[in-house]
Amino acid sequence: MKKLFDPIFRSLALSVKKIIVLFGGIPMILAALILTAAAFFICSLALSAVKPDRVSIVCVDECCSDNSAVFLDSLASADGVSLSFSSDRDSAEKKLLGGHTEAILVILPGYDESLYSESTDASEVFIIRTAPKSVSSEAIRELIAGKLLSMRVYVRTVSELEKEGIPDAEVRLNEQLKLYDVSAPTLYTVESIGQSGADASSALFGRGFAGYPGFTALVIMLLLLSLSRSMTKPEARLASKRLYSADKGMLIGTVSDFLSLFLSALAVGIIACCFASALTFSFCIALIAYCLCVSGLCMLFSRFGGSGRIDIAAPVIALVLSLLGGCFMDFTSLSPFLTALSQCTPQGQFIAAANGGYWFLLLLLTEAALFVFLSLMGLRKTRQ
């Protein structure tokens, strides 16, 4: 038993020493852990921030007529609108500049006359000002214009009915409109697609963003590619050759290289789990499989070429694989081809596995074993 476990303990102890060397000392390890935790904390806050489901509008009614009151009631009853009132333009401007509202609406004194006018220029009726960075500015203008058109149709219909001599025209019209609202068919439905998580449709970035798994995959890939550069330096290669000449040195050296990368990735994964807003079993299992796969991939890269080549290739490899893997965008909401393409990369397989695609776990583990095997083959060739 001692002969069996002795190489394992020696490999584990050596991997810990290699991690300290790769990071440049224990203080640098602590600094890296703190920075990583800060990055995941910020990412978690950004992804869990709920986007507002209502547009805030401050109104100033300078017309103060029954028609303007009806218009404001209609606007306040619209889905997704939060309406508040201000006594004058200056106070409304202060709310807009202070970021307390997305838009201000001023109803000008000529509003009643405009309902019977043939002009379609809304600037004669309203003053609309929106915040510079408001993403809802066009929607607000379209909503107000639609409500104005509806009011004009309503007022003119009542006027025409009264001209025809129909008694209680306005009351009867309102009754018919209420009946229509109850029985009217649904004009449209909104369907969310994608695998970004159950709460993605209400998240700040929406379902199009890959979310927390994508960010986790990117950080682990960048970290391991950066660490693998140190394994290709001349002094590191010289130390490895001395180790390989000892009894079971090749086994211990290879296992310690893999463990040093895997434990580093696993530390990042544990931090990611600590700050995950909705931690799931599938995410944890997929994370372990992804750490194994990327550790094998980065060890394979370290067996070929010098550190200069790895320095140049590392950011390119990380960027290309992350883009294709869907770390920055959820391809399942775009096209089946891009989805299939992303699932050919470790990042895409990890994201798919984290969302319940358990057969991708087997694929990640198979790739990890393949990468380790190829790195061993490359090591033997370099020794020969």
mmCIF file of C-alpha atoms in Angstrom:
data_model
loop_
_atom_site.group_PDB
_atom_site.id
_atom_site.type_symbol
_atom_site.label_atom_id
_atom_site.label_comp_id
_atom_site.label_asym_id
_atom_site.label_seq_id
_atom_site.Cartn_x
_atom_site.Cartn_y
_atom_site.Cartn_z
ATOM 1 C CA MET A 1 0.000 0.000 0.000
ATOM 2 C CA LYS A 2 2.849 2.341 0.816
ATOM 3 C CA LYS A 3 4.391 1.773 -2.597
ATOM 4 C CA LEU A 4 1.037 2.520 -4.181
ATOM 5 C CA PHE A 5 0.250 5.743 -2.322
ATOM 6 C CA ASP A 6 3.787 7.084 -2.069
ATOM 7 C CA PRO A 7 3.902 8.411 -5.675
ATOM 8 C CA ILE A 8 0.457 9.962 -5.173
ATOM 9 C CA PHE A 9 1.490 11.824 -2.022
ATOM 10 C CA ARG A 10 4.750 12.917 -3.640
ATOM 11 C CA SER A 11 2.876 14.164 -6.713
ATOM 12 C CA LEU A 12 0.380 16.077 -4.569
ATOM 13 C CA ALA A 13 3.137 17.680 -2.475
ATOM 14 C CA LEU A 14 5.076 18.594 -5.607
ATOM 15 C CA SER A 15 1.974 20.063 -7.252
ATOM 16 C CA VAL A 16 1.451 22.373 -4.263
ATOM 17 C CA LYS A 17 5.040 23.562 -4.536
ATOM 18 C CA LYS A 18 4.604 24.095 -8.265
ATOM 19 C CA ILE A 19 1.490 26.196 -7.663
ATOM 20 C CA ILE A 20 3.454 28.435 -5.309
ATOM 21 C CA VAL A 21 6.209 28.783 -7.915
ATOM 22 C CA LEU A 22 3.789 29.376 -10.789
ATOM 23 C CA PHE A 23 2.046 32.212 -8.941
ATOM 24 C CA GLY A 24 5.282 33.694 -7.610
ATOM 25 C CA GLY A 25 4.789 33.018 -3.920
ATOM 26 C CA ILE A 26 2.046 32.717 -1.330
ATOM 27 C CA PRO A 27 1.328 36.504 -1.217
ATOM 28 C CA MET A 28 0.675 36.466 -4.958
ATOM 29 C CA ILE A 29 -1.655 33.470 -4.529
ATOM 30 C CA LEU A 30 -3.663 35.369 -1.915
ATOM 31 C CA ALA A 31 -3.765 38.454 -4.152
ATOM 32 C CA ALA A 32 -4.944 36.361 -7.108
ATOM 33 C CA LEU A 33 -7.674 34.755 -4.989
ATOM 34 C CA ILE A 34 -8.885 38.143 -3.743
ATOM 35 C CA LEU A 35 -8.976 39.613 -7.255
ATOM 36 C CA THR A 36 -10.770 36.537 -8.587
ATOM 37 C CA ALA A 37 -13.329 36.717 -5.799
ATOM 38 C CA ALA A 38 -13.884 40.415 -6.532
ATOM 39 C CA ALA A 39 -14.392 39.669 -10.243
ATOM 40 C CA PHE A 40 -16.964 36.957 -9.559
ATOM 41 C CA PHE A 41 -18.700 39.129 -6.969
ATOM 42 C CA ILE A 42 -19.090 41.961 -9.479
ATOM 43 C CA CYS A 43 -20.229 39.519 -12.174
ATOM 44 C CA SER A 44 -22.796 37.984 -9.837
ATOM 45 C CA LEU A 45 -24.174 41.401 -8.918
ATOM 46 C CA ALA A 46 -24.410 42.433 -12.569
ATOM 47 C CA LEU A 47 -26.116 39.217 -13.664
ATOM 48 C CA SER A 48 -28.538 39.092 -10.740
ATOM 49 C CA ALA A 49 -29.542 42.742 -11.123
ATOM 50 C CA VAL A 50 -33.134 42.774 -12.315
ATOM 51 C CA LYS A 51 -33.904 45.078 -15.162
ATOM 52 C CA PRO A 52 -36.789 47.488 -14.510
ATOM 53 C CA ASP A 53 -40.074 46.228 -15.905
ATOM 54 C CA ARG A 54 -41.727 49.662 -15.802
ATOM 55 C CA VAL A 55 -40.854 52.930 -17.522
ATOM 56 C CA SER A 56 -40.950 55.975 -15.255
ATOM 57 C CA ILE A 57 -42.525 59.136 -16.740
ATOM 58 C CA VAL A 58 -43.075 62.455 -14.941
ATOM 59 C CA CYS A 59 -46.002 64.489 -16.320
ATOM 60 C CA VAL A 60 -46.700 68.212 -16.203
ATOM 61 C CA ASP A 61 -50.287 69.005 -17.195
ATOM 62 C CA GLU A 62 -50.407 72.641 -18.371
ATOM 63 C CA CYS A 63 -53.750 72.123 -20.089
ATOM 64 C CA CYS A 64 -55.655 70.944 -16.979
ATOM 65 C CA SER A 65 -58.726 69.920 -18.952
ATOM 66 C CA ASP A 66 -60.988 66.892 -18.756
ATOM 67 C CA ASN A 67 -59.497 65.522 -21.975
ATOM 68 C CA SER A 68 -55.916 65.818 -20.695
ATOM 69 C CA ALA A 69 -56.966 64.062 -17.481
ATOM 70 C CA VAL A 70 -58.496 61.224 -19.492
ATOM 71 C CA PHE A 71 -55.309 60.993 -21.552
ATOM 72 C CA LEU A 72 -53.139 60.740 -18.423
ATOM 73 C CA ASP A 73 -55.430 58.067 -16.965
ATOM 74 C CA SER A 74 -55.096 56.084 -20.170
ATOM 75 C CA LEU A 75 -51.309 56.478 -20.119
ATOM 76 C CA ALA A 76 -51.106 55.454 -16.454
ATOM 77 C CA SER A 77 -53.108 52.278 -17.140
ATOM 78 C CA ALA A 78 -50.698 51.161 -19.888
ATOM 79 C CA ASP A 79 -48.622 48.073 -19.087
ATOM 80 C CA GLY A 80 -45.076 48.838 -18.031
ATOM 81 C CA VAL A 81 -45.639 52.551 -17.293
ATOM 82 C CA SER A 82 -45.102 54.217 -13.930
ATOM 83 C CA LEU A 83 -46.643 57.692 -14.022
ATOM 84 C CA SER A 84 -45.957 60.499 -11.565
ATOM 85 C CA PHE A 85 -46.861 64.178 -11.638
ATOM 86 C CA SER A 86 -45.041 67.433 -11.144
ATOM 87 C CA SER A 87 -46.404 70.928 -10.689
ATOM 88 C CA ASP A 88 -44.014 72.682 -13.078
ATOM 89 C CA ARG A 89 -41.351 72.045 -15.685
ATOM 90 C CA ASP A 90 -38.408 72.991 -13.458
ATOM 91 C CA SER A 91 -39.132 70.357 -10.835
ATOM 92 C CA ALA A 92 -39.679 67.754 -13.583
ATOM 93 C CA GLU A 93 -36.344 68.698 -15.175
ATOM 94 C CA LYS A 94 -34.598 68.219 -11.836
ATOM 95 C CA LYS A 95 -36.047 64.705 -11.533
ATOM 96 C CA LEU A 96 -34.871 63.898 -15.052
ATOM 97 C CA LEU A 97 -31.359 65.247 -14.497
ATOM 98 C CA GLY A 98 -31.160 63.490 -11.126
ATOM 99 C CA GLY A 99 -31.890 60.128 -12.725
ATOM 100 C CA HIS A 100 -35.210 59.662 -10.900
ATOM 101 C CA THR A 101 -37.172 59.243 -14.135
ATOM 102 C CA GLU A 102 -36.559 58.244 -17.733
ATOM 103 C CA ALA A 103 -38.695 60.928 -19.348
ATOM 104 C CA ILE A 104 -40.836 63.987 -18.732
ATOM 105 C CA LEU A 105 -44.067 64.752 -20.574
ATOM 106 C CA VAL A 106 -45.480 68.272 -20.742
ATOM 107 C CA ILE A 107 -49.069 68.598 -22.024
ATOM 108 C CA LEU A 108 -49.350 72.034 -23.646
ATOM 109 C CA PRO A 109 -52.433 74.276 -23.247
ATOM 110 C CA GLY A 110 -53.583 73.605 -26.830
ATOM 111 C CA TYR A 111 -54.195 69.908 -26.216
ATOM 112 C CA ASP A 112 -58.022 70.084 -26.488
ATOM 113 C CA GLU A 113 -57.905 71.883 -29.827
ATOM 114 C CA SER A 114 -55.359 69.380 -31.182
ATOM 115 C CA LEU A 115 -57.824 66.525 -30.771
ATOM 116 C CA TYR A 116 -59.920 67.999 -33.570
ATOM 117 C CA SER A 117 -56.938 69.114 -35.646
ATOM 118 C CA GLU A 118 -55.727 67.346 -38.772
ATOM 119 C CA SER A 119 -52.075 67.959 -37.841
ATOM 120 C CA THR A 120 -49.975 64.924 -36.852
ATOM 121 C CA ASP A 121 -47.146 66.963 -35.312
ATOM 122 C CA ALA A 122 -46.952 65.883 -31.664
ATOM 123 C CA SER A 123 -44.658 68.820 -30.829
ATOM 124 C CA GLU A 124 -47.729 71.075 -31.016
ATOM 125 C CA VAL A 125 -49.355 69.042 -28.235
ATOM 126 C CA PHE A 126 -46.555 67.657 -26.055
ATOM 127 C CA ILE A 127 -43.002 68.324 -24.986
ATOM 128 C CA ILE A 128 -41.176 65.020 -24.469
ATOM 129 C CA ARG A 129 -37.680 64.896 -23.010
ATOM 130 C CA THR A 130 -35.837 61.693 -22.199
ATOM 131 C CA ALA A 131 -32.638 60.882 -20.349
ATOM 132 C CA PRO A 132 -29.535 60.796 -22.603
ATOM 133 C CA LYS A 133 -28.836 57.105 -21.913
ATOM 134 C CA SER A 134 -32.444 55.952 -21.814
ATOM 135 C CA VAL A 135 -32.961 52.787 -23.864
ATOM 136 C CA SER A 136 -36.729 53.311 -23.732
ATOM 137 C CA SER A 137 -36.866 56.735 -25.383
ATOM 138 C CA GLU A 138 -38.288 55.469 -28.677
ATOM 139 C CA ALA A 139 -40.782 53.237 -26.886
ATOM 140 C CA ILE A 140 -41.956 56.188 -24.770
ATOM 141 C CA ARG A 141 -42.488 58.372 -27.818
ATOM 142 C CA GLU A 142 -44.344 55.603 -29.655
ATOM 143 C CA LEU A 143 -46.518 54.951 -26.615
ATOM 144 C CA ILE A 144 -47.477 58.606 -26.201
ATOM 145 C CA ALA A 145 -48.134 58.990 -29.925
ATOM 146 C CA GLY A 146 -50.340 55.887 -29.869
ATOM 147 C CA LYS A 147 -52.332 57.168 -26.899
ATOM 148 C CA LEU A 148 -52.780 60.551 -28.618
ATOM 149 C CA LEU A 149 -54.054 58.844 -31.772
ATOM 150 C CA SER A 150 -56.437 56.754 -29.685
ATOM 151 C CA MET A 151 -57.781 59.868 -27.948
ATOM 152 C CA ARG A 152 -58.311 61.658 -31.260
ATOM 153 C CA VAL A 153 -60.238 58.701 -32.665
ATOM 154 C CA TYR A 154 -62.325 58.483 -29.501
ATOM 155 C CA VAL A 155 -63.225 62.196 -29.390
ATOM 156 C CA ARG A 156 -64.060 62.344 -33.084
ATOM 157 C CA THR A 157 -66.171 59.185 -32.868
ATOM 158 C CA VAL A 158 -68.199 60.632 -30.008
ATOM 159 C CA SER A 159 -68.611 63.873 -31.953
ATOM 160 C CA GLU A 160 -69.832 62.050 -35.065
ATOM 161 C CA LEU A 161 -72.266 59.927 -33.054
ATOM 162 C CA GLU A 162 -73.711 63.011 -31.389
ATOM 163 C CA LYS A 163 -74.136 64.640 -34.795
ATOM 164 C CA GLU A 164 -76.145 61.596 -35.900
ATOM 165 C CA GLY A 165 -78.457 62.186 -32.957
ATOM 166 C CA ILE A 166 -77.577 59.032 -31.005
ATOM 167 C CA PRO A 167 -78.495 59.603 -27.342
ATOM 168 C CA ASP A 168 -75.831 59.016 -24.661
ATOM 169 C CA ALA A 169 -73.253 58.452 -27.404
ATOM 170 C CA GLU A 170 -70.228 58.625 -25.112
ATOM 171 C CA VAL A 171 -71.703 56.258 -22.508
ATOM 172 C CA ARG A 172 -72.732 53.708 -25.099
ATOM 173 C CA LEU A 173 -69.333 53.921 -26.819
ATOM 174 C CA ASN A 174 -67.556 53.296 -23.521
ATOM 175 C CA GLU A 175 -69.720 50.234 -22.899
ATOM 176 C CA GLN A 176 -68.865 48.831 -26.321
ATOM 177 C CA LEU A 177 -65.149 49.463 -25.761
ATOM 178 C CA LYS A 178 -65.249 47.609 -22.441
ATOM 179 C CA LEU A 179 -66.962 44.641 -24.090
ATOM 180 C CA TYR A 180 -64.327 44.633 -26.823
ATOM 181 C CA ASP A 181 -61.469 44.703 -24.303
ATOM 182 C CA VAL A 182 -62.910 41.641 -22.571
ATOM 183 C CA SER A 183 -63.546 39.593 -25.703
ATOM 184 C CA ALA A 184 -60.706 40.823 -27.920
ATOM 185 C CA PRO A 185 -58.249 38.082 -29.001
ATOM 186 C CA THR A 186 -54.594 38.220 -27.972
ATOM 187 C CA LEU A 187 -52.733 40.221 -30.577
ATOM 188 C CA TYR A 188 -49.246 38.907 -29.733
ATOM 189 C CA THR A 189 -47.342 36.695 -27.316
ATOM 190 C CA VAL A 190 -43.780 37.023 -26.023
ATOM 191 C CA GLU A 191 -41.727 33.836 -25.885
ATOM 192 C CA SER A 192 -38.221 33.666 -24.381
ATOM 193 C CA ILE A 193 -35.796 31.124 -25.807
ATOM 194 C CA GLY A 194 -32.314 30.060 -24.799
ATOM 195 C CA GLN A 195 -30.540 28.263 -21.954
ATOM 196 C CA SER A 196 -29.175 31.148 -19.932
ATOM 197 C CA GLY A 197 -31.109 30.210 -16.792
ATOM 198 C CA ALA A 198 -34.627 30.463 -15.445
ATOM 199 C CA ASP A 199 -34.317 34.105 -14.434
ATOM 200 C CA ALA A 200 -32.462 35.235 -17.537
ATOM 201 C CA SER A 201 -35.465 36.870 -19.156
ATOM 202 C CA SER A 202 -35.719 39.318 -16.246
ATOM 203 C CA ALA A 203 -31.962 39.784 -15.764
ATOM 204 C CA LEU A 204 -30.214 42.996 -16.668
ATOM 205 C CA PHE A 205 -28.433 41.497 -19.691
ATOM 206 C CA GLY A 206 -31.383 39.395 -20.895
ATOM 207 C CA ARG A 207 -31.366 35.894 -22.332
ATOM 208 C CA GLY A 208 -28.899 36.716 -25.097
ATOM 209 C CA PHE A 209 -26.015 36.800 -22.635
ATOM 210 C CA ALA A 210 -24.368 33.489 -21.711
ATOM 211 C CA GLY A 211 -24.243 34.531 -18.077
ATOM 212 C CA TYR A 212 -22.350 33.131 -15.126
ATOM 213 C CA PRO A 213 -21.185 29.802 -16.667
ATOM 214 C CA GLY A 214 -19.715 31.659 -19.631
ATOM 215 C CA PHE A 215 -17.799 34.065 -17.399
ATOM 216 C CA THR A 216 -16.540 31.183 -15.253
ATOM 217 C CA ALA A 217 -15.305 29.277 -18.307
ATOM 218 C CA LEU A 218 -13.470 32.341 -19.599
ATOM 219 C CA VAL A 219 -11.689 33.066 -16.286
ATOM 220 C CA ILE A 220 -10.522 29.465 -15.850
ATOM 221 C CA MET A 221 -9.225 29.267 -19.403
ATOM 222 C CA LEU A 222 -7.282 32.533 -19.103
ATOM 223 C CA LEU A 223 -5.787 31.511 -15.761
ATOM 224 C CA LEU A 224 -4.604 28.071 -16.865
ATOM 225 C CA LEU A 225 -3.165 29.312 -20.138
ATOM 226 C CA SER A 226 -1.226 31.945 -18.191
ATOM 227 C CA LEU A 227 0.082 29.331 -15.730
ATOM 228 C CA SER A 228 1.036 26.910 -18.503
ATOM 229 C CA ARG A 229 3.442 29.500 -19.883
ATOM 230 C CA SER A 230 5.680 29.067 -16.835
ATOM 231 C CA MET A 231 5.961 25.338 -17.509
ATOM 232 C CA THR A 232 7.674 26.009 -20.841
ATOM 233 C CA LYS A 233 10.457 28.199 -19.477
ATOM 234 C CA PRO A 234 14.017 26.784 -19.768
ATOM 235 C CA GLU A 235 14.530 26.515 -16.000
ATOM 236 C CA ALA A 236 11.236 24.635 -15.655
ATOM 237 C CA ARG A 237 12.199 22.207 -18.410
ATOM 238 C CA LEU A 238 15.605 21.645 -16.825
ATOM 239 C CA ALA A 239 14.011 20.860 -13.444
ATOM 240 C CA SER A 240 11.602 18.454 -15.144
ATOM 241 C CA LYS A 241 14.436 16.565 -16.845
ATOM 242 C CA ARG A 242 16.172 16.096 -13.494
ATOM 243 C CA LEU A 243 12.926 14.832 -11.985
ATOM 244 C CA TYR A 244 12.339 12.390 -14.852
ATOM 245 C CA SER A 245 15.720 10.770 -14.241
ATOM 246 C CA ALA A 246 14.656 9.712 -10.727
ATOM 247 C CA ASP A 247 12.649 6.620 -9.838
ATOM 248 C CA LYS A 248 9.085 7.053 -11.121
ATOM 249 C CA GLY A 249 10.044 10.631 -11.889
ATOM 250 C CA MET A 250 8.124 10.788 -15.166
ATOM 251 C CA LEU A 251 4.922 9.642 -13.491
ATOM 252 C CA ILE A 252 5.319 11.991 -10.559
ATOM 253 C CA GLY A 253 6.256 14.946 -12.789
ATOM 254 C CA THR A 254 3.325 14.453 -15.164
ATOM 255 C CA VAL A 255 0.778 13.951 -12.400
ATOM 256 C CA SER A 256 2.101 16.972 -10.466
ATOM 257 C CA ASP A 257 1.904 19.167 -13.584
ATOM 258 C CA PHE A 258 -1.685 18.127 -14.143
ATOM 259 C CA LEU A 259 -2.626 18.509 -10.481
ATOM 260 C CA SER A 260 -1.068 21.974 -10.251
ATOM 261 C CA LEU A 261 -3.244 23.163 -13.137
ATOM 262 C CA PHE A 262 -6.339 21.306 -11.952
ATOM 263 C CA LEU A 263 -6.109 22.530 -8.351
ATOM 264 C CA SER A 264 -5.667 26.108 -9.568
ATOM 265 C CA ALA A 265 -8.730 25.779 -11.778
ATOM 266 C CA LEU A 266 -10.653 24.100 -8.969
ATOM 267 C CA ALA A 267 -9.842 26.997 -6.626
ATOM 268 C CA VAL A 268 -11.356 29.396 -9.156
ATOM 269 C CA GLY A 269 -14.339 27.065 -9.488
ATOM 270 C CA ILE A 270 -14.914 27.043 -5.722
ATOM 271 C CA ILE A 271 -14.872 30.847 -5.714
ATOM 272 C CA ALA A 272 -17.341 30.832 -8.610
ATOM 273 C CA CYS A 273 -19.656 28.530 -6.651
ATOM 274 C CA CYS A 274 -19.459 30.796 -3.603
ATOM 275 C CA PHE A 275 -20.764 33.800 -5.553
ATOM 276 C CA ALA A 276 -23.252 32.000 -7.816
ATOM 277 C CA SER A 277 -26.726 33.451 -7.341
ATOM 278 C CA ALA A 278 -28.415 30.117 -8.127
ATOM 279 C CA LEU A 279 -26.023 27.227 -7.502
ATOM 280 C CA THR A 280 -27.139 23.928 -9.041
ATOM 281 C CA PHE A 281 -25.805 20.389 -8.926
ATOM 282 C CA SER A 282 -25.370 20.334 -12.710
ATOM 283 C CA PHE A 283 -23.226 23.479 -12.557
ATOM 284 C CA CYS A 284 -20.909 21.981 -9.904
ATOM 285 C CA ILE A 285 -20.447 18.668 -11.724
ATOM 286 C CA ALA A 286 -19.931 20.411 -15.072
ATOM 287 C CA LEU A 287 -17.392 22.729 -13.444
ATOM 288 C CA ILE A 288 -15.255 19.814 -12.208
ATOM 289 C CA ALA A 289 -15.340 18.144 -15.630
ATOM 290 C CA TYR A 290 -14.442 21.437 -17.329
ATOM 291 C CA CYS A 291 -11.492 21.986 -14.955
ATOM 292 C CA LEU A 292 -10.184 18.513 -15.813
ATOM 293 C CA CYS A 293 -10.587 19.127 -19.539
ATOM 294 C CA VAL A 294 -8.934 22.552 -19.600
ATOM 295 C CA SER A 295 -6.123 21.349 -17.337
ATOM 296 C CA GLY A 296 -5.355 18.583 -19.820
ATOM 297 C CA LEU A 297 -5.584 21.006 -22.742
ATOM 298 C CA CYS A 298 -3.213 23.530 -21.159
ATOM 299 C CA MET A 299 -0.750 20.780 -20.186
ATOM 300 C CA LEU A 300 -0.810 19.661 -23.817
ATOM 301 C CA PHE A 301 0.020 23.212 -24.943
ATOM 302 C CA SER A 302 2.916 23.348 -22.478
ATOM 303 C CA ARG A 303 4.522 20.258 -24.057
ATOM 304 C CA PHE A 304 4.996 21.921 -27.431
ATOM 305 C CA GLY A 305 7.098 24.957 -28.257
ATOM 306 C CA GLY A 306 8.810 27.467 -26.038
ATOM 307 C CA SER A 307 7.278 29.959 -23.662
ATOM 308 C CA GLY A 308 7.414 32.631 -26.354
ATOM 309 C CA ARG A 309 5.024 30.680 -28.547
ATOM 310 C CA ILE A 310 2.678 30.049 -25.641
ATOM 311 C CA ASP A 311 2.784 33.744 -24.717
ATOM 312 C CA ILE A 312 1.628 34.662 -28.196
ATOM 313 C CA ALA A 313 -0.892 31.856 -28.597
ATOM 314 C CA ALA A 314 -2.480 31.930 -25.122
ATOM 315 C CA PRO A 315 -4.676 35.047 -25.500
ATOM 316 C CA VAL A 316 -5.621 34.096 -29.060
ATOM 317 C CA ILE A 317 -6.610 30.572 -28.039
ATOM 318 C CA ALA A 318 -8.597 31.830 -25.062
ATOM 319 C CA LEU A 319 -10.404 34.476 -27.109
ATOM 320 C CA VAL A 320 -11.238 32.234 -30.065
ATOM 321 C CA LEU A 321 -12.440 29.316 -27.949
ATOM 322 C CA SER A 322 -14.449 31.637 -25.702
ATOM 323 C CA LEU A 323 -16.109 33.360 -28.658
ATOM 324 C CA LEU A 324 -16.941 30.069 -30.376
ATOM 325 C CA GLY A 325 -17.935 28.483 -27.080
ATOM 326 C CA GLY A 326 -20.573 31.090 -26.345
ATOM 327 C CA CYS A 327 -18.955 32.745 -23.311
ATOM 328 C CA PHE A 328 -20.130 36.159 -24.498
ATOM 329 C CA MET A 329 -23.473 35.239 -26.084
ATOM 330 C CA ASP A 330 -26.026 32.478 -25.748
ATOM 331 C CA PHE A 331 -25.989 30.917 -29.217
ATOM 332 C CA THR A 332 -29.079 28.806 -28.471
ATOM 333 C CA SER A 333 -31.148 31.964 -28.957
ATOM 334 C CA LEU A 334 -29.637 32.606 -32.413
ATOM 335 C CA SER A 335 -29.335 29.527 -34.632
ATOM 336 C CA PRO A 336 -28.915 25.730 -34.436
ATOM 337 C CA PHE A 337 -25.673 25.929 -36.439
ATOM 338 C CA LEU A 338 -23.994 28.293 -33.973
ATOM 339 C CA THR A 339 -25.280 26.155 -31.106
ATOM 340 C CA ALA A 340 -23.695 23.029 -32.620
ATOM 341 C CA LEU A 341 -20.477 24.945 -33.318
ATOM 342 C CA SER A 342 -20.224 26.212 -29.750
ATOM 343 C CA GLN A 343 -20.709 22.700 -28.385
ATOM 344 C CA CYS A 344 -17.556 21.594 -30.188
ATOM 345 C CA THR A 345 -15.467 23.648 -27.733
ATOM 346 C CA PRO A 346 -14.824 22.922 -24.027
ATOM 347 C CA GLN A 347 -16.511 26.199 -23.062
ATOM 348 C CA GLY A 348 -19.649 25.407 -25.029
ATOM 349 C CA GLN A 349 -19.757 21.888 -23.614
ATOM 350 C CA PHE A 350 -19.393 23.235 -20.075
ATOM 351 C CA ILE A 351 -22.209 25.761 -20.568
ATOM 352 C CA ALA A 352 -24.440 23.057 -22.059
ATOM 353 C CA ALA A 353 -23.624 20.655 -19.201
ATOM 354 C CA ALA A 354 -24.252 23.363 -16.600
ATOM 355 C CA ASN A 355 -27.735 23.825 -18.095
ATOM 356 C CA GLY A 356 -28.604 20.136 -17.801
ATOM 357 C CA GLY A 357 -26.895 18.503 -20.799
ATOM 358 C CA TYR A 358 -25.343 15.686 -18.786
ATOM 359 C CA TRP A 359 -23.977 13.772 -21.743
ATOM 360 C CA PHE A 360 -21.588 16.683 -22.301
ATOM 361 C CA LEU A 361 -19.953 15.679 -18.993
ATOM 362 C CA LEU A 362 -18.815 12.432 -20.579
ATOM 363 C CA LEU A 363 -17.521 14.366 -23.555
ATOM 364 C CA LEU A 364 -15.500 16.717 -21.316
ATOM 365 C CA LEU A 365 -13.989 13.816 -19.373
ATOM 366 C CA THR A 366 -13.123 11.992 -22.588
ATOM 367 C CA GLU A 367 -11.389 15.084 -23.954
ATOM 368 C CA ALA A 368 -9.484 15.490 -20.682
ATOM 369 C CA ALA A 369 -8.159 11.930 -20.932
ATOM 370 C CA LEU A 370 -7.265 12.486 -24.594
ATOM 371 C CA PHE A 371 -5.363 15.706 -23.855
ATOM 372 C CA VAL A 372 -3.398 14.052 -21.041
ATOM 373 C CA PHE A 373 -2.541 11.107 -23.312
ATOM 374 C CA LEU A 374 -1.348 13.399 -26.092
ATOM 375 C CA SER A 375 0.761 15.409 -23.645
ATOM 376 C CA LEU A 376 2.413 12.178 -22.471
ATOM 377 C CA MET A 377 3.132 11.268 -26.082
ATOM 378 C CA GLY A 378 4.643 14.687 -26.636
ATOM 379 C CA LEU A 379 6.740 14.317 -23.494
ATOM 380 C CA ARG A 380 8.170 11.006 -24.662
ATOM 381 C CA LYS A 381 9.076 12.488 -28.036
ATOM 382 C CA THR A 382 10.897 15.401 -26.403
ATOM 383 C CA ARG A 383 12.823 12.958 -24.158
ATOM 384 C CA GLN A 384 13.875 10.904 -27.177
#
